[in-house]
mmCIF file of C-alpha atoms in Angstrom:
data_model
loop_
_atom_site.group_PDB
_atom_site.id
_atom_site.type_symbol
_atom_site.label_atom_id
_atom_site.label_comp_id
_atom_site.label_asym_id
_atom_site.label_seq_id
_atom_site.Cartn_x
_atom_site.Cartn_y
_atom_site.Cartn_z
ATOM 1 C CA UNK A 5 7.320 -31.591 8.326
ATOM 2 C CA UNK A 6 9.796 -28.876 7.038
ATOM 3 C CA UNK A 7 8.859 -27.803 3.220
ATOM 4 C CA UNK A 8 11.560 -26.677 1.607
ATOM 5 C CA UNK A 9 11.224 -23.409 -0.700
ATOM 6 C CA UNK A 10 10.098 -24.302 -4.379
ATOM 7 C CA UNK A 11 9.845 -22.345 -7.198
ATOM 8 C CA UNK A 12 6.839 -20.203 -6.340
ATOM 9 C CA UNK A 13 8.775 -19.378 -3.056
ATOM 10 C CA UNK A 14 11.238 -17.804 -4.857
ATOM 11 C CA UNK A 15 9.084 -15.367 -6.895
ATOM 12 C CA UNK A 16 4.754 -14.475 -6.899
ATOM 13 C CA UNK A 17 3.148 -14.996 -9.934
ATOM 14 C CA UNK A 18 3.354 -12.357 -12.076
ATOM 15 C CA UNK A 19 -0.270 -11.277 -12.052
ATOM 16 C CA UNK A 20 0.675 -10.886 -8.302
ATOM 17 C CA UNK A 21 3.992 -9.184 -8.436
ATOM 18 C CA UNK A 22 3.256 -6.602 -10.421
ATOM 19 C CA UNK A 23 0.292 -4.952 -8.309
ATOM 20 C CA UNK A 24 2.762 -5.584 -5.828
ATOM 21 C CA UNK A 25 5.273 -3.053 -7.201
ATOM 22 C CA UNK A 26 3.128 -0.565 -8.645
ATOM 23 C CA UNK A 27 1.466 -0.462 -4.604
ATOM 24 C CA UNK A 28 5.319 -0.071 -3.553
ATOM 25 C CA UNK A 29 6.262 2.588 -5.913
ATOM 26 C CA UNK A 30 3.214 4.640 -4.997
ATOM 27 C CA UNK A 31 4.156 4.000 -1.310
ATOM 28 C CA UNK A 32 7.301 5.049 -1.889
ATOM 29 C CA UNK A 33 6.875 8.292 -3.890
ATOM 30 C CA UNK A 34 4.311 9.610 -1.360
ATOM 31 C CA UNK A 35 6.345 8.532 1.041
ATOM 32 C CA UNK A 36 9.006 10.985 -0.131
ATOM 33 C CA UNK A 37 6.908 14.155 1.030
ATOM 34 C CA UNK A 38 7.112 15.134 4.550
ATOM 35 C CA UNK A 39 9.642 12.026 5.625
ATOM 36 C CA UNK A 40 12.371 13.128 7.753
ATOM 37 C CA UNK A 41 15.357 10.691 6.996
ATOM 38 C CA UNK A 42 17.966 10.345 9.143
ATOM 39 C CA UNK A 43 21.675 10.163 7.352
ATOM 40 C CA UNK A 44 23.508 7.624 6.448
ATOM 41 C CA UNK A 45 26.351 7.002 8.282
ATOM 42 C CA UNK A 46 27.351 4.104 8.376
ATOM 43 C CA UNK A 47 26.175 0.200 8.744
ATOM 44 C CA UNK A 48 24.363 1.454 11.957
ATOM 45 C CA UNK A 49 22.108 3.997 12.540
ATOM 46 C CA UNK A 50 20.782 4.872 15.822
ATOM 47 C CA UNK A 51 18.716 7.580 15.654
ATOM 48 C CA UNK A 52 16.512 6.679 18.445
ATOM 49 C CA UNK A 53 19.330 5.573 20.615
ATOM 50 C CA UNK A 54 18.428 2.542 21.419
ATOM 51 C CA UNK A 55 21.386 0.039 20.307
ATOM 52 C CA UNK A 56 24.084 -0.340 23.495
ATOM 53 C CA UNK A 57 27.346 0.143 22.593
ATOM 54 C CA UNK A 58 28.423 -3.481 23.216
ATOM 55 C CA UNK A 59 25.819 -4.825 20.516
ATOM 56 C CA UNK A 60 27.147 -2.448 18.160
ATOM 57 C CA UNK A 61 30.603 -3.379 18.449
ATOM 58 C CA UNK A 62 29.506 -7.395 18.058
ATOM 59 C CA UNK A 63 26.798 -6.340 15.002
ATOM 60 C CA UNK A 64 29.043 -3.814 12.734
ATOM 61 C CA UNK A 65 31.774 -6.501 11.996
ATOM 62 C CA UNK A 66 29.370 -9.078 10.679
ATOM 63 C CA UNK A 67 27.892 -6.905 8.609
ATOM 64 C CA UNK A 68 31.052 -5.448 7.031
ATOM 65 C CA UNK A 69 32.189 -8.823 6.841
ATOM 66 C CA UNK A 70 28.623 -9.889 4.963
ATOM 67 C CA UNK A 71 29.587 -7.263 2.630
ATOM 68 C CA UNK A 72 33.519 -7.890 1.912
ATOM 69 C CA UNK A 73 32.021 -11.488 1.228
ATOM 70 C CA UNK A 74 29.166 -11.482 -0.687
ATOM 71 C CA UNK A 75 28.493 -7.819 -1.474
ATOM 72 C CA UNK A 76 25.499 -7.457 0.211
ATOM 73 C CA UNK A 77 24.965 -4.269 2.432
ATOM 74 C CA UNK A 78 22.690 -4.889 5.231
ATOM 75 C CA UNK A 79 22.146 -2.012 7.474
ATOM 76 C CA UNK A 80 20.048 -1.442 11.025
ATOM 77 C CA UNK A 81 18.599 1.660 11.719
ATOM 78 C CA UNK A 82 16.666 2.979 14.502
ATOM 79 C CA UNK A 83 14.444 6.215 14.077
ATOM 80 C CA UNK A 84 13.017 8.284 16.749
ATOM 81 C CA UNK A 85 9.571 8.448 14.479
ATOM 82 C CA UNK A 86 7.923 6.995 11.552
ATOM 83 C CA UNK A 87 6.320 10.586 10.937
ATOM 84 C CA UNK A 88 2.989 9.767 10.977
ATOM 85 C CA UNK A 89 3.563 6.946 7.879
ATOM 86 C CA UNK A 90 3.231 3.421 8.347
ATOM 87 C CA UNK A 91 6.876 1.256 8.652
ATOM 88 C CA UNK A 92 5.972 -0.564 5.037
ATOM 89 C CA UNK A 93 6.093 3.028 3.403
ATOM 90 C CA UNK A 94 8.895 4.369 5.760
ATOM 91 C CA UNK A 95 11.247 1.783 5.164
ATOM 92 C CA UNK A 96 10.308 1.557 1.941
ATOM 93 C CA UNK A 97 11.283 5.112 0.644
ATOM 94 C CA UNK A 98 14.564 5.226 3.258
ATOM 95 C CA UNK A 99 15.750 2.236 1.739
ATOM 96 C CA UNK A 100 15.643 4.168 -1.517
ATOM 97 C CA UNK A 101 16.910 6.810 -0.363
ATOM 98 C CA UNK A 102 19.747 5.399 0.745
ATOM 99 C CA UNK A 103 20.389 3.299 -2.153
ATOM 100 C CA UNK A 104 21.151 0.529 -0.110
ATOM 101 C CA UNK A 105 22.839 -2.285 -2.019
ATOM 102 C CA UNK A 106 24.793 -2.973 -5.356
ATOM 103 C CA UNK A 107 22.844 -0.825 -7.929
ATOM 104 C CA UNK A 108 22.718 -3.595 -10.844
ATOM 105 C CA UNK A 109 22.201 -6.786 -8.029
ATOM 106 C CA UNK A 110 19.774 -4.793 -5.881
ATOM 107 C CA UNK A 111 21.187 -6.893 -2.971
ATOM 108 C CA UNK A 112 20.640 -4.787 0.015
ATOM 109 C CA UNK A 113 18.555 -5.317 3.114
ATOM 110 C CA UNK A 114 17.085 -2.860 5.837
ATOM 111 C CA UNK A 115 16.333 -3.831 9.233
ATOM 112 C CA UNK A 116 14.371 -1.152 10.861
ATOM 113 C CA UNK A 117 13.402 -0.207 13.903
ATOM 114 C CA UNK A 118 11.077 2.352 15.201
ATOM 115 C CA UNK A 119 10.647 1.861 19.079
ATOM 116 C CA UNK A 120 7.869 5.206 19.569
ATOM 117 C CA UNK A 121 5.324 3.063 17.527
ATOM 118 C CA UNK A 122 6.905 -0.284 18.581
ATOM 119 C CA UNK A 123 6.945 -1.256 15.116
ATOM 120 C CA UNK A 124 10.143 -3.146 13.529
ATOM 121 C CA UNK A 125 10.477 -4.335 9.685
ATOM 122 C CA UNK A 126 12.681 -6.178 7.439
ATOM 123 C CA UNK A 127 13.083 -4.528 3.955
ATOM 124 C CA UNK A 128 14.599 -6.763 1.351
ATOM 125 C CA UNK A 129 16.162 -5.432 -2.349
ATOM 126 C CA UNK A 130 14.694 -7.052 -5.449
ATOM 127 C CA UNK A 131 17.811 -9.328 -5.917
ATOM 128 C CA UNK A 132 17.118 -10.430 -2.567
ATOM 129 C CA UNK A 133 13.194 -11.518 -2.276
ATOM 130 C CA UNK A 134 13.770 -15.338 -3.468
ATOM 131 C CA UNK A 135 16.440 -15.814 -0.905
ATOM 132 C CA UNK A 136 15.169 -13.597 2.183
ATOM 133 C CA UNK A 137 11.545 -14.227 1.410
ATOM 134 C CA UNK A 138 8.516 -12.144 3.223
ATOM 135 C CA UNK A 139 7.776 -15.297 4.951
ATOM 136 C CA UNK A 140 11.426 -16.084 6.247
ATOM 137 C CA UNK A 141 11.612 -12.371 7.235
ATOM 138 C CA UNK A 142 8.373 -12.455 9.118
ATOM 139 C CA UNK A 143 9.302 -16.104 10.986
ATOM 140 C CA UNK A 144 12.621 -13.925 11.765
ATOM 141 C CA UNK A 145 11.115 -10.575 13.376
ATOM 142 C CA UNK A 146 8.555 -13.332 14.990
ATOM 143 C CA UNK A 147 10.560 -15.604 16.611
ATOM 144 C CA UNK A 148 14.202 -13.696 16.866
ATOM 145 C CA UNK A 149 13.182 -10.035 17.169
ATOM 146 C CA UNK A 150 10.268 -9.108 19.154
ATOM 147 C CA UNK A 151 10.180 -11.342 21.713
ATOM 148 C CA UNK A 152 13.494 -9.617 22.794
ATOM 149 C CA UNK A 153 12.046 -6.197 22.019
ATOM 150 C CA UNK A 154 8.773 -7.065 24.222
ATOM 151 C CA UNK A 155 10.953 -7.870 26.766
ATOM 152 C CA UNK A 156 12.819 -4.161 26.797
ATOM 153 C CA UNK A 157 16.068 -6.070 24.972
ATOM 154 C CA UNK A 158 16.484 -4.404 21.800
ATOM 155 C CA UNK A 159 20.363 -5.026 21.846
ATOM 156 C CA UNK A 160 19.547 -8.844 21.891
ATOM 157 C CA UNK A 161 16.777 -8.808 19.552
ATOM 158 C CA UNK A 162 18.852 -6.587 16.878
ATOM 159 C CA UNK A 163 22.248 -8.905 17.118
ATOM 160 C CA UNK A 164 19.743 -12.539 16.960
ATOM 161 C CA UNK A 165 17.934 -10.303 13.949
ATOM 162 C CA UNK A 166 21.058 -9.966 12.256
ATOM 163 C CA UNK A 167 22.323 -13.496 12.851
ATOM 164 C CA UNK A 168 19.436 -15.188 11.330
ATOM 165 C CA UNK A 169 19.313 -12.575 8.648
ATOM 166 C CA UNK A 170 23.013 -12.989 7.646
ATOM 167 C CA UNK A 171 22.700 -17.260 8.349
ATOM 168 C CA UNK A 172 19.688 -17.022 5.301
ATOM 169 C CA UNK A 173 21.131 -15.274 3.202
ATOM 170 C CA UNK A 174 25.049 -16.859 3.160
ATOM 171 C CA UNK A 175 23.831 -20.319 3.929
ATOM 172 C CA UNK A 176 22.184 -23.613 1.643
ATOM 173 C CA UNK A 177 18.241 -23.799 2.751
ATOM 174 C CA UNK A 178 18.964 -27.566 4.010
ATOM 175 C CA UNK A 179 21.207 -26.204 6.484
ATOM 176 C CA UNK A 180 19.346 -23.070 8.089
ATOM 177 C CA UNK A 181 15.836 -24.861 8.046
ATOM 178 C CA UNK A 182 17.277 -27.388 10.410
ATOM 179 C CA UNK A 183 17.173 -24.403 12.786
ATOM 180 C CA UNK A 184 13.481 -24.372 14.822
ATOM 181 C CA UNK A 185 13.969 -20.798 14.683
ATOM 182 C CA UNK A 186 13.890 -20.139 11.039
ATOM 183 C CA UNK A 187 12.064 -23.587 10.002
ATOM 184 C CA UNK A 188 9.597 -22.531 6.862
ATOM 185 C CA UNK A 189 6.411 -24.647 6.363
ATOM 186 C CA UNK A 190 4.594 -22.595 4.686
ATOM 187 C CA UNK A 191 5.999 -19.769 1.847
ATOM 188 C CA UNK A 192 2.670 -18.990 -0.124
ATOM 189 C CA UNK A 193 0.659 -15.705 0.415
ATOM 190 C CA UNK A 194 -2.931 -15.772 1.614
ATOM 191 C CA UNK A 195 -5.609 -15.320 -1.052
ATOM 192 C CA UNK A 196 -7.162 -12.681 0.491
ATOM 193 C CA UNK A 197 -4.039 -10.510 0.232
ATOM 194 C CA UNK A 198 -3.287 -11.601 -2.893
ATOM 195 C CA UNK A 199 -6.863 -10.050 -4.093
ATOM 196 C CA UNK A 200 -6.115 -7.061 -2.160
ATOM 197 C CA UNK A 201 -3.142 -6.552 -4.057
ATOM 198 C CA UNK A 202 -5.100 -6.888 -7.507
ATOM 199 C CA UNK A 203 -7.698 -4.382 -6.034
ATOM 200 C CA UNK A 204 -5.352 -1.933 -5.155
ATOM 201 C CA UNK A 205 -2.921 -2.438 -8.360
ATOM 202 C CA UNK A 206 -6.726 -1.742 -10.265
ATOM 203 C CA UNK A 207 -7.349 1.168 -7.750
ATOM 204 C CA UNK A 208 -4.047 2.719 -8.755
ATOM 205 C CA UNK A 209 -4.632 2.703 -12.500
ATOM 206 C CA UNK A 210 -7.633 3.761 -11.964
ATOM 207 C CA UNK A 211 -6.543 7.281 -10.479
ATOM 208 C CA UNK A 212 -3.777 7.131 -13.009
ATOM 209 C CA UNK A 213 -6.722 7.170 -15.881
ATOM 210 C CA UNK A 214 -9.232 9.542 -14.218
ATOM 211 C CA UNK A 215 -7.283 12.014 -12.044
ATOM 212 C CA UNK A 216 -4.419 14.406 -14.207
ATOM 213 C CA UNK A 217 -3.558 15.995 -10.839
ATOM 214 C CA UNK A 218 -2.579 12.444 -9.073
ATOM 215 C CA UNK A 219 -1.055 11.344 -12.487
ATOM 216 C CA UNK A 220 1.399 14.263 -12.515
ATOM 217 C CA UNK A 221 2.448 13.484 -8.809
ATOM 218 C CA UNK A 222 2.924 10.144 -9.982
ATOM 219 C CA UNK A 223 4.682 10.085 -12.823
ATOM 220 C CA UNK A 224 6.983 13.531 -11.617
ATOM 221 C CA UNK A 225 7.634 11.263 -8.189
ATOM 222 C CA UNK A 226 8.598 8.276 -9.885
ATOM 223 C CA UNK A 227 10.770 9.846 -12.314
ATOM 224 C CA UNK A 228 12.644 12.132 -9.827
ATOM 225 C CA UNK A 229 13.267 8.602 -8.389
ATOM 226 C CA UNK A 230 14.460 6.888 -11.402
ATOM 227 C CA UNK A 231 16.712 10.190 -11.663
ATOM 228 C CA UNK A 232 18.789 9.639 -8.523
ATOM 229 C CA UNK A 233 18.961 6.021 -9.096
ATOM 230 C CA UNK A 234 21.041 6.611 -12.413
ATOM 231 C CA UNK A 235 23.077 9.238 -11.147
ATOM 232 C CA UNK A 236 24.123 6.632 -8.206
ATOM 233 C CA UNK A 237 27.717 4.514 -8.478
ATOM 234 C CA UNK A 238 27.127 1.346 -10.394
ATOM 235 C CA UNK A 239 29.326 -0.530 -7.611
ATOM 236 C CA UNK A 240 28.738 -1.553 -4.549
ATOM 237 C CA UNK A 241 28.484 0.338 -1.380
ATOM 238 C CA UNK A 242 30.152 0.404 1.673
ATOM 239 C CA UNK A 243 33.449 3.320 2.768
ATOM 240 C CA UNK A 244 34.397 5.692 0.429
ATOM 241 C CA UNK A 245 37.735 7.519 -0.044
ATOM 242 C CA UNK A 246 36.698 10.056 2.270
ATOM 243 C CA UNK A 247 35.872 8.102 5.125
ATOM 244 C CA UNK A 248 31.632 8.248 4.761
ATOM 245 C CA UNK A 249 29.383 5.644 4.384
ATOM 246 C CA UNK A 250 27.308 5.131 1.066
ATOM 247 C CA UNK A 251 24.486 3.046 -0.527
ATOM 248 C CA UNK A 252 25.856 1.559 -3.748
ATOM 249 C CA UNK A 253 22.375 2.357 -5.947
ATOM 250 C CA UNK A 254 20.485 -0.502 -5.160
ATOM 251 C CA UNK A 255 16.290 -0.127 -4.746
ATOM 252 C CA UNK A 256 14.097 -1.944 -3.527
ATOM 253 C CA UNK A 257 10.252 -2.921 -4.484
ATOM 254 C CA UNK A 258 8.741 -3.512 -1.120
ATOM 255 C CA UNK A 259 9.845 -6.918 -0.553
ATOM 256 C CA UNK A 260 10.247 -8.118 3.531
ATOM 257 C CA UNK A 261 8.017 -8.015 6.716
ATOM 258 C CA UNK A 262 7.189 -6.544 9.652
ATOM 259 C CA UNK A 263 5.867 -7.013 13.426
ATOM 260 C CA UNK A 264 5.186 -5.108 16.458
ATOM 261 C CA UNK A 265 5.651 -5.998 20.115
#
């Protein structure tokens, strides 16, 4: 029986969420040192060269037309290495980086790929996690994405990735969970993470009490962050006058899922 997303779908509790961020924020300003992004240039990036031309040409209009429609900016990328991080924190600071994303909706969306460690990941913008929810975005890199990328078919996997991405965010629930493919029973975390959250949201005030050396790096990190966030365009992203691609300021608080094949 299909259950349909209720209110604790669309958000954690709070005693949950906020470990959750504080874990992503730390993530993401380590993450910072040593990363090796790759530019943005536009609604596709293919570092790792992966993405045939013929996918590309069927992917990029949907997801300019995703954004001329709703505003949302969702953007693939490929990288030729996660530099030694995991994809949670790679994604994670990249998707900052780029600002992906209307900066006051925080309505952008990162589907990444990194095909050295086999590793692929969703990354959804705060504005985003009750719609695009870490469980919809794992049933989507399990059942859309990495069967296709087992089978050496990363064009198909990334253009089905993007279709079901794009149907659950522009469409009702009652119409994309009639879809086997994206069908939700079950949107609640595990307790076990959910402790392991609490543990390492306790661990991380811990160091912020104890150590002054971590609690600079902290604080300096996250601030430098907040920094470029302001200095962002409040509007949305997408081609600017010159002809470049941008992020439009949006951030994102580790929201998504990811997979390997």
């Amino acid at each position: 029986m299909v259950i349909a997303r209720g209110p604790s779908s669309c958000c954690m509790a709070g005693g949950v969420r906020l470990p959750f961020a504080l874990l992503a924020l730390l993530a993401a300003c380590l993450a910072v040192f040593g990363a090796q992004f790759p530019e943005l240039t536009g609604r596709i990036v293919d570092q790792a060269n992966i993405i045939p031309s013929a996918t590309r040409q069927a992917v990029e209009p949907k997801l300019a037309d995703l954004e001329i429609r709703s505003g949302i900016q969702l953007v693939v990328a490929s990288v030729a290495s996660l530099d030694g991080q995991d994809i949670e924190s790679y994604a994670n600071a990249l998707f900052r980086a780029w600002k992906l994303g209307e900066k006051t909706k925080n309505n952008g969306v990162l589907l990444l790929v990194a095909p050295n460690e086999r590793r692929v990941r969703i990354e959804v913008g705060y504005g985003l996690e009750g719609t695009l929810t870490d469980a919809l975005s794992k049933i989507i890199i399990a059942n859309a994405i990495a069967p296709r990328f087992k089978a050496g078919d990363y064009g198909s996997g990334i253009s089905r990735g993007v279709d079901d991405i794009v149907t659950v965010l522009t469409t009702d629930s009652s119409e994309w969970q009639q879809r086997p493919s994206l069908r939700l029973d079950n949107d609640q975390l595990p307790n076990w993470l959910t402790w392991l959250l609490v543990a390492g949201a306790i661990a991380l005030v811990t160091l912020l009490i104890v150590s002054p050396g971590f609690r600079w790096l902290f604080f300096n990190v996250a601030l430098n962050l907040l920094i470029n966030s302001g200095s962002s365009r409040g509007r949305g992203g997408g081609f600017s006058s010159s002809g470049g691609f941008s992020g439009g300021g949006g951030s994102s608080g580790g929201g998504g899922a990811s997979g390997s094949w």
